[in-house]
XYZ file of C-alpha atoms in Angstrom:
573
model
C -3.872 -12.048 19.836
C -2.489 -12.818 16.343
C 0.920 -12.043 14.789
C 0.045 -10.009 11.552
C 2.669 -9.627 9.022
C 1.827 -7.416 6.066
C 3.695 -6.213 2.873
C 2.724 -3.716 0.523
C 4.206 -4.101 -3.279
C 7.408 -2.670 -3.356
C 7.681 0.990 -5.196
C 9.862 1.116 -7.871
C 13.097 3.283 -7.469
C 12.625 5.262 -10.553
C 11.030 8.359 -9.407
C 8.063 9.487 -6.816
C 5.094 7.607 -7.128
C 1.536 8.937 -8.226
C -1.603 8.652 -6.120
C -2.468 5.359 -8.035
C 0.346 3.486 -6.605
C -0.386 4.981 -2.993
C -4.020 3.633 -2.905
C -2.967 0.339 -4.730
C -0.574 -0.982 -2.194
C 0.917 1.278 0.776
C -1.781 3.403 1.974
C -4.480 0.495 2.680
C -1.642 -1.766 4.087
C -1.082 1.376 6.535
C -4.670 1.634 7.340
C -5.018 -2.281 7.943
C -1.721 -2.310 10.069
C -2.826 0.758 12.048
C -6.197 -0.863 13.007
C -4.657 -4.135 14.102
C -2.272 -2.599 16.372
C -5.000 -0.602 17.874
C -7.047 -3.612 18.249
C -3.831 -5.462 20.161
C -2.403 -7.571 17.506
C 1.401 -7.957 16.867
C 2.013 -6.319 13.388
C 4.950 -6.120 11.357
C 4.608 -3.944 8.037
C 7.380 -4.250 5.815
C 7.989 -2.465 2.560
C 11.169 -1.479 0.389
C 12.312 0.457 -2.673
C 12.414 -2.300 -5.664
C 16.033 -1.057 -6.984
C 17.197 -3.615 -9.753
C 16.443 -3.910 -13.177
C 16.808 -1.855 -16.370
C 14.581 1.236 -15.238
C 16.989 1.913 -12.644
C 19.786 1.646 -14.899
C 18.063 4.097 -17.562
C 16.961 6.491 -14.986
C 20.116 6.728 -13.465
C 21.707 7.212 -16.772
C 19.402 10.142 -17.461
C 20.374 11.498 -14.336
C 24.054 11.413 -14.686
C 24.581 9.433 -11.730
C 26.193 6.147 -10.944
C 23.261 3.790 -10.397
C 23.866 2.960 -6.749
C 24.180 6.540 -6.121
C 21.033 7.207 -7.884
C 18.994 4.475 -5.908
C 20.229 5.626 -2.555
C 18.883 9.203 -3.153
C 15.443 8.055 -4.355
C 15.279 5.640 -1.629
C 15.663 8.829 0.722
C 13.587 10.760 -1.507
C 10.320 8.215 -1.464
C 10.865 7.494 2.201
C 10.464 11.291 2.915
C 6.854 11.173 0.894
C 5.902 8.330 2.764
C 6.607 9.838 6.019
C 4.743 12.693 4.831
C 1.663 10.569 4.295
C 2.323 9.069 7.967
C 2.963 5.317 6.573
C 4.096 3.641 9.650
C 6.203 1.084 8.192
C 8.035 -1.277 10.690
C 10.814 -1.001 8.046
C 11.372 0.314 4.762
C 14.225 -1.370 3.334
C 15.990 -1.696 0.171
C 16.372 -4.607 -2.371
C 19.758 -3.709 -2.933
C 20.837 -4.479 0.696
C 23.310 -7.049 1.872
C 20.399 -9.084 3.507
C 18.520 -9.343 0.388
C 21.592 -10.175 -1.892
C 22.338 -12.956 0.546
C 18.837 -14.484 0.811
C 18.515 -14.308 -2.951
C 21.412 -16.213 -3.633
C 20.424 -18.586 -0.954
C 17.175 -19.455 -2.287
C 18.737 -19.763 -6.022
C 21.030 -22.169 -4.691
C 18.215 -24.254 -2.957
C 16.461 -24.029 -6.340
C 19.273 -25.347 -8.037
C 19.879 -28.311 -5.474
C 16.329 -29.385 -5.765
C 16.418 -29.564 -9.806
C 14.277 -26.361 -10.514
C 16.719 -24.294 -11.985
C 18.283 -25.107 -15.513
C 20.870 -23.270 -17.552
C 19.882 -22.694 -21.253
C 21.219 -21.043 -24.172
C 18.726 -18.784 -25.551
C 18.450 -16.137 -28.314
C 18.399 -12.657 -27.293
C 18.315 -9.222 -28.811
C 21.674 -7.671 -29.269
C 21.942 -3.970 -30.192
C 24.769 -3.295 -32.889
C 24.496 0.414 -32.006
C 24.970 -0.261 -28.138
C 27.299 -3.345 -28.193
C 25.489 -5.187 -25.941
C 22.884 -7.584 -25.186
C 19.307 -5.692 -24.506
C 17.418 -7.014 -21.381
C 13.576 -6.878 -21.461
C 13.054 -3.167 -20.628
C 15.989 -2.242 -22.890
C 13.613 -2.983 -25.741
C 10.575 -1.005 -26.479
C 7.956 -1.976 -29.459
C 4.492 -2.574 -30.481
C 2.450 -5.018 -28.165
C 1.502 -8.087 -30.251
C -1.547 -8.650 -28.331
C -3.163 -4.923 -27.926
C -1.205 -3.053 -30.422
C 0.254 -0.579 -27.887
C 3.193 1.100 -29.426
C 5.289 1.875 -26.049
C 5.126 -1.623 -24.902
C 8.349 -2.904 -22.802
C 10.162 -6.185 -23.278
C 8.714 -7.693 -20.310
C 5.267 -6.478 -19.921
C 2.818 -4.118 -21.879
C 1.633 -1.346 -19.892
C -1.405 -0.860 -21.652
C -3.075 -4.421 -21.842
C -0.547 -5.881 -18.656
C 0.259 -9.244 -20.768
C 3.607 -10.457 -19.784
C 6.118 -10.536 -22.939
C 9.460 -11.586 -23.679
C 11.512 -9.121 -25.839
C 11.488 -11.132 -28.938
C 7.468 -10.861 -28.976
C 7.621 -7.151 -29.649
C 6.863 -5.947 -33.013
C 8.962 -3.131 -34.550
C 11.467 -3.187 -31.609
C 14.197 -0.602 -31.036
C 16.755 -0.069 -28.386
C 15.448 1.908 -25.190
C 19.073 3.104 -24.521
C 19.855 4.636 -28.344
C 16.678 4.259 -30.174
C 18.383 2.117 -32.746
C 16.340 -0.384 -34.625
C 19.737 -2.198 -35.872
C 19.185 -5.131 -33.612
C 19.919 -9.038 -34.322
C 19.281 -12.050 -32.126
C 22.069 -13.726 -30.706
C 22.738 -16.781 -28.650
C 23.531 -16.359 -24.728
C 23.281 -18.621 -21.809
C 20.691 -17.915 -18.769
C 19.167 -19.401 -15.812
C 15.697 -20.382 -16.149
C 13.068 -21.495 -13.193
C 11.288 -24.517 -14.248
C 7.880 -23.395 -13.028
C 6.274 -25.857 -15.200
C 7.584 -28.393 -12.753
C 5.959 -26.950 -9.995
C 2.582 -26.235 -11.686
C 0.668 -28.873 -9.452
C 2.097 -27.325 -6.122
C 1.235 -23.997 -7.024
C -2.230 -25.055 -7.806
C -2.724 -26.724 -4.798
C -1.472 -23.633 -3.126
C -3.801 -21.426 -4.546
C -6.917 -23.854 -4.213
C -6.074 -23.909 -0.691
C -5.531 -19.981 0.067
C -7.143 -18.479 -2.904
C -10.804 -19.289 -2.053
C -10.567 -16.509 0.574
C -8.864 -13.787 -1.750
C -10.764 -10.998 -3.446
C -12.165 -12.277 -6.962
C -9.906 -9.936 -8.558
C -6.710 -11.763 -7.132
C -7.628 -15.324 -7.500
C -9.229 -14.859 -10.975
C -5.905 -13.461 -12.100
C -3.974 -16.512 -10.453
C -6.277 -19.073 -11.791
C -6.001 -17.703 -15.264
C -2.384 -18.052 -15.156
C -2.512 -21.463 -13.877
C -5.078 -22.384 -16.368
C -2.978 -21.037 -19.211
C -0.242 -23.289 -17.672
C 3.212 -22.198 -16.142
C 6.033 -21.869 -18.328
C 9.666 -21.969 -17.567
C 11.102 -18.359 -17.269
C 14.391 -16.877 -17.492
C 15.708 -15.368 -14.179
C 18.699 -13.838 -15.011
C 19.695 -10.590 -17.105
C 22.698 -9.116 -18.798
C 22.967 -5.975 -16.523
C 25.396 -4.205 -14.189
C 23.101 -3.529 -11.349
C 21.399 -6.498 -9.686
C 21.731 -9.475 -7.495
C 25.013 -11.186 -8.814
C 24.656 -14.942 -9.783
C 26.983 -16.602 -7.135
C 30.163 -17.588 -8.574
C 30.324 -20.877 -6.273
C 27.237 -22.278 -8.180
C 27.447 -20.873 -11.599
C 31.003 -19.743 -12.062
C 30.885 -19.169 -15.979
C 27.427 -17.154 -15.672
C 29.141 -15.186 -12.924
C 32.238 -14.627 -14.831
C 29.905 -12.950 -17.691
C 28.435 -10.624 -14.943
C 24.976 -12.040 -14.991
C 22.373 -10.853 -12.517
C 19.292 -12.084 -11.330
C 16.131 -10.926 -12.749
C 14.355 -8.231 -10.492
C 10.995 -10.073 -10.720
C 13.077 -12.919 -8.945
C 14.819 -10.910 -6.214
C 12.075 -8.235 -5.557
C 9.684 -10.331 -3.859
C 12.416 -11.969 -1.778
C 13.043 -8.232 -0.775
C 9.914 -8.574 1.543
C 12.303 -11.168 3.408
C 15.366 -9.244 2.912
C 13.851 -5.959 4.511
C 12.663 -8.058 7.441
C 16.110 -9.319 8.057
C 17.092 -5.513 7.541
C 14.740 -4.728 10.436
C 16.147 -7.391 12.444
C 19.801 -6.306 12.207
C 18.858 -2.565 12.942
C 17.590 -3.622 16.371
C 18.499 -1.244 18.932
C 21.286 -2.313 21.409
C 19.841 -4.563 23.807
C 16.750 -5.484 21.893
C 16.781 -8.813 19.931
C 14.578 -9.238 16.551
C 14.031 -12.790 15.302
C 13.171 -12.129 11.578
C 12.885 -16.019 10.825
C 10.049 -15.867 13.546
C 8.256 -14.155 10.706
C 9.121 -16.143 7.502
C 10.354 -19.509 8.331
C 8.416 -22.597 9.550
C 5.815 -20.315 11.368
C 2.691 -22.182 9.566
C -0.488 -20.463 11.003
C 1.449 -18.691 13.657
C 1.666 -15.689 11.449
C -1.082 -14.488 9.154
C 0.497 -12.932 6.187
C -1.336 -10.262 3.987
C -0.255 -8.780 0.953
C -1.466 -5.325 -0.705
C -0.903 -4.806 -4.407
C -2.282 -3.452 -7.671
C -3.656 -5.980 -10.205
C -0.592 -5.778 -12.470
C 1.501 -7.209 -9.605
C -0.844 -10.179 -8.742
C 0.691 -12.828 -10.997
C 4.178 -12.404 -9.600
C 2.980 -12.675 -6.123
C 0.170 -15.365 -6.336
C 2.008 -17.605 -8.658
C 5.700 -16.738 -9.548
C 6.955 -15.957 -5.741
C 5.062 -19.165 -4.135
C 6.526 -21.133 -6.999
C 9.934 -19.763 -6.002
C 9.378 -20.464 -2.368
C 7.798 -23.936 -2.966
C 10.934 -24.942 -4.995
C 13.364 -24.295 -2.058
C 11.684 -27.179 -0.428
C 12.138 -24.970 2.679
C 9.374 -24.114 5.273
C 9.030 -20.318 4.086
C 5.779 -18.465 5.027
C 3.455 -17.916 2.005
C 0.869 -15.459 1.465
C -2.748 -16.165 3.248
C -4.444 -13.234 2.017
C -4.004 -11.111 -1.342
C -5.668 -7.745 -1.201
C -5.643 -6.590 -4.921
C -6.828 -3.482 -6.469
C -7.824 -1.996 -9.436
C -6.782 1.179 -11.454
C -7.214 4.636 -10.166
C -7.609 6.789 -13.165
C -7.025 10.561 -13.928
C -10.024 11.695 -15.551
C -10.182 8.498 -17.414
C -6.708 8.119 -18.286
C -4.148 5.845 -16.513
C -1.896 7.410 -13.904
C 1.437 6.752 -15.220
C 5.031 7.498 -13.875
C 6.710 6.913 -17.282
C 4.257 9.514 -18.732
C 4.107 11.678 -15.892
C 0.404 11.779 -15.945
C -1.726 12.374 -13.049
C -0.912 13.658 -9.319
C 2.236 12.661 -7.698
C 2.485 11.944 -4.172
C 4.856 14.875 -3.314
C 3.117 17.406 -5.352
C -0.302 16.151 -3.270
C 1.533 16.912 -0.032
C 2.543 20.476 -1.404
C -1.236 21.129 -1.978
C -2.899 19.827 1.300
C -2.246 17.978 4.380
C -1.900 14.014 4.042
C -5.286 13.298 5.767
C -7.281 14.974 3.001
C -5.675 12.203 0.491
C -5.530 9.448 2.964
C -9.429 9.760 3.518
C -10.452 10.687 -0.168
C -8.174 7.500 -1.601
C -9.719 5.327 0.705
C -13.247 6.151 0.645
C -12.964 5.627 -3.129
C -10.507 2.875 -3.197
C -10.761 0.924 -6.588
C -11.456 -2.324 -5.061
C -14.334 -3.968 -7.004
C -13.641 -1.776 -10.262
C -11.353 1.021 -11.492
C -11.852 4.141 -9.765
C -11.758 7.740 -11.354
C -10.012 10.851 -9.767
C -11.387 14.440 -10.729
C -10.578 17.534 -8.777
C -14.423 18.099 -8.619
C -15.022 14.754 -6.906
C -12.009 15.456 -4.559
C -13.272 18.622 -3.530
C -16.727 17.118 -2.944
C -15.378 14.578 -0.702
C -13.287 16.721 1.191
C -15.864 19.519 1.783
C -18.981 17.264 2.499
C -17.268 14.467 4.702
C -14.097 16.126 6.176
C -14.884 19.877 6.314
C -18.556 19.821 7.138
C -19.436 16.371 8.718
C -16.424 15.781 10.775
C -14.535 19.268 10.977
C -17.549 21.502 11.695
C -18.771 19.222 14.366
C -15.460 19.168 16.398
C -15.118 23.240 16.165
C -18.907 24.229 16.749
C -19.171 21.823 19.725
C -16.026 22.822 21.663
C -16.245 26.408 20.328
C -19.909 26.935 21.555
C -19.045 24.941 24.817
C -15.983 27.215 25.646
C -18.154 30.242 25.093
C -21.027 29.396 27.315
C -19.459 26.947 30.034
C -15.639 27.792 29.847
C -12.622 25.723 29.319
C -13.886 22.404 31.059
C -16.183 19.675 29.665
C -19.582 20.966 31.368
C -21.507 18.229 33.607
C -25.498 18.929 32.994
C -28.214 16.494 33.550
C -27.666 12.704 33.555
C -28.022 10.989 30.002
C -31.353 10.346 28.817
C -33.354 8.582 26.185
C -31.711 10.589 23.253
C -28.229 9.617 24.764
C -29.061 6.286 25.016
C -30.536 5.969 21.457
C -27.290 7.449 20.506
C -25.163 5.170 22.319
C -26.989 2.177 20.701
C -26.319 3.538 17.186
C -22.719 4.393 17.546
C -22.327 0.863 18.952
C -23.831 -0.582 15.985
C -22.130 1.560 13.590
C -18.738 0.842 15.350
C -19.422 -2.835 15.010
C -20.329 -2.462 11.289
C -16.917 -0.234 10.836
C -14.957 -3.043 12.815
C -16.338 -5.727 10.394
C -15.601 -3.917 7.356
C -12.031 -3.284 8.310
C -11.800 -6.861 9.194
C -12.433 -7.963 5.899
C -10.300 -5.289 4.331
C -13.174 -3.853 2.566
C -12.093 -0.246 2.727
C -14.882 1.789 1.110
C -17.394 0.122 3.146
C -15.208 0.943 6.314
C -14.728 4.606 5.062
C -18.871 4.735 4.666
C -19.281 3.302 8.087
C -16.721 5.799 9.574
C -18.425 8.628 7.775
C -21.768 7.341 9.150
C -20.301 7.524 12.771
C -19.606 11.193 11.969
C -23.049 11.775 10.742
C -24.500 10.321 13.924
C -22.988 12.827 15.838
C -24.589 15.875 13.713
C -27.988 14.210 13.834
C -27.752 13.946 17.740
C -26.764 17.532 17.794
C -29.492 18.795 15.277
C -31.876 16.801 17.463
C -30.744 18.303 20.715
C -30.322 21.869 19.328
C -28.139 23.156 22.356
C -28.197 26.618 21.253
C -31.893 26.471 21.990
C -31.601 24.325 25.225
C -29.406 26.828 26.769
C -32.142 29.599 26.699
C -34.257 27.305 28.746
C -32.310 24.784 30.519
C -28.441 25.076 30.858
C -27.971 21.604 32.332
C -29.789 20.200 29.363
C -27.472 22.101 26.955
C -24.341 21.116 29.287
C -25.574 17.392 28.712
C -25.657 17.712 25.049
C -22.241 19.331 24.793
C -20.634 16.663 27.104
C -22.204 13.796 24.931
C -20.864 15.579 21.831
C -17.411 15.957 23.216
C -17.015 12.179 24.338
C -18.113 11.716 20.662
C -15.234 13.669 19.429
C -12.816 11.559 21.521
C -14.503 8.451 20.256
C -13.916 9.712 16.698
C -10.174 10.470 17.687
C -9.725 6.708 18.428
C -11.451 4.928 15.743
C -10.659 7.483 12.689
C -6.860 7.070 13.567
C -6.111 4.342 10.994
C -7.548 6.579 8.027
C -6.844 10.545 9.374
C -3.896 9.837 12.084
C -2.728 13.543 12.018
C -6.500 14.822 12.545
C -7.204 11.854 15.221
C -4.282 13.250 17.263
C -5.670 16.945 17.112
C -8.951 15.783 18.360
C -7.716 13.681 20.974
C -5.359 16.298 21.957
C -7.956 18.686 22.584
C -8.752 16.926 26.162
C -6.302 17.241 28.832
C -6.999 13.861 30.125
C -4.558 12.550 32.571
C -3.813 9.094 30.887
C -5.217 8.839 27.552
C -3.812 5.712 26.464
C -7.119 4.131 25.012
C -6.322 2.183 21.881
C -9.868 1.365 21.088
C -13.484 1.515 21.957
C -15.751 -1.472 22.967
C -19.371 -1.499 22.379
C -20.143 -0.864 25.975
C -17.890 2.115 26.169
C -19.667 3.364 22.772
C -23.015 3.155 24.393
C -21.774 4.490 27.636
C -19.994 7.624 25.921
C -18.251 8.614 29.406
C -14.333 8.700 28.431
C -14.067 12.367 28.851
C -15.823 13.208 32.211
C -17.149 16.336 33.173
C -14.469 18.828 34.388
C -11.596 17.786 31.987
C -9.901 20.782 30.844
C -10.247 21.329 26.779
C -9.119 23.457 24.114
C -10.275 24.233 20.799
C -7.981 22.945 17.982
C -7.187 24.777 14.725
C -9.805 23.975 12.068
C -9.266 20.429 11.056
C -10.253 20.773 7.591
C -10.398 23.797 5.209
C -12.833 23.596 2.547
C -11.581 23.693 -1.214
C -12.940 26.575 -2.881
C -13.707 27.152 -6.594
C -10.481 29.268 -6.679
C -8.455 26.475 -5.467
C -10.231 23.985 -8.057
C -9.323 26.327 -10.870
C -5.603 26.475 -9.780
C -5.625 22.706 -9.288
C -6.973 21.988 -12.607
C -4.647 24.439 -14.703
C -1.576 23.048 -12.821
C -2.312 19.194 -13.380
C -4.780 19.280 -16.272
C -8.141 17.782 -16.326
C -8.516 16.381 -19.497
C -9.922 12.797 -20.271
C -7.596 10.155 -21.339
């Protein structure tokens, strides 16, 4: 079995994330990691809070807290939400950790040794009102490319173009709002990406051919435009310090590394955190996942499209420039936007549904299934309360939940609290087994290919097959003529419920546990279902005690919808 390293784009520290962040990185990574674990692979799923940079300082200032305390609180708050969504990270670390600081400084030193870092005097915006140089995100203005009036100094949120602060029109300080800005000289470190262009191109040519078009096209666009040398330090008080043993003058000035230099390294840092946190008596080797591993590890990254350039071009350039054998990404699963009634979900504008509020309304499985069933893979997806209610009611409540409830309730009423025996399987059961095996293979194929919408459709088809079988056999009519015939139908349907519990776990883990827990099987350690097992449908034998679980999914009513629309709004953006 393969070793799979999985990372999802690091959620930024300044506040709870919205559903767009969830579906664009962490949730699909969790679904994939769960599936691989069930298939017997060795999996390491790593994530962390991205804690450095200007927004962290600004958010801490607004909260009236020291930035380190603010980040510690926000890390715990975010982790609690992700636990609520049942994201099963192997480790959820922090880019402010000692491990990430050490590895970031090490990588910077290696780049310097190899001639890929250069100290340059630059002209940077200085705020007279604030008495300080303003790093990128401390400056707001009009994007010169699309005219968006609230663009940040590092990237326009509207058109996603990467910017330098001096590119902005009508610039003003994000700290004081002052327009009394002037350009002064200061020294910074630059990563000489232009010297690494050829190597990055060869990397993208070799690996990018199997990436989704969204990821590969963004990477090639950047390479076609040419890689530019980029400043990797900032004038901030919060960040990975420039090491004094290598750059004493800049260290004395308090320079720190740019957040987009240390954040991707945070995947490695968080893996070392995981290794260092091993329980007593257990040894974990973080280098076996990241260093000189070649094809021994398959590395898959999950992210929204605005993060693609940094992961497919900038981070590989950093890794290549060290001349050390760091593991580079094999597959980049990129996502488009999830919109809210046609407008963009936005943390900064507090637009859309945020993950903590989502969990206040409904259990995680409602959101997990809905988001993955409409994942923005080939194009943007639009959230609306009407669509959400339709998917939950039709797929979860009617197709799966109702099947489970009516099979178990009817069987308990007519045959007691044990799985009935009845006749041996006949031709309808054979046809059903073949159909289930075919749909299961389709489901597996889509999950292996990281095609989540198609996988969700195949899972829904598996659930629908049970309903079709039940309607065909009609045990409520069979029992009037032949009790053993009805018993066979119900025993077969109960085996379907157990199969659904096993294979639905990547998408709806809590509901999968409830379905599996309905049967008092002595040693229920089944991880997956083979095609032969799907055809036989015999994992729950006659005589197995069972219970009827609470309703798996409650329907969303018109009154619910009205309350949701009133609370969150439903205007088109």
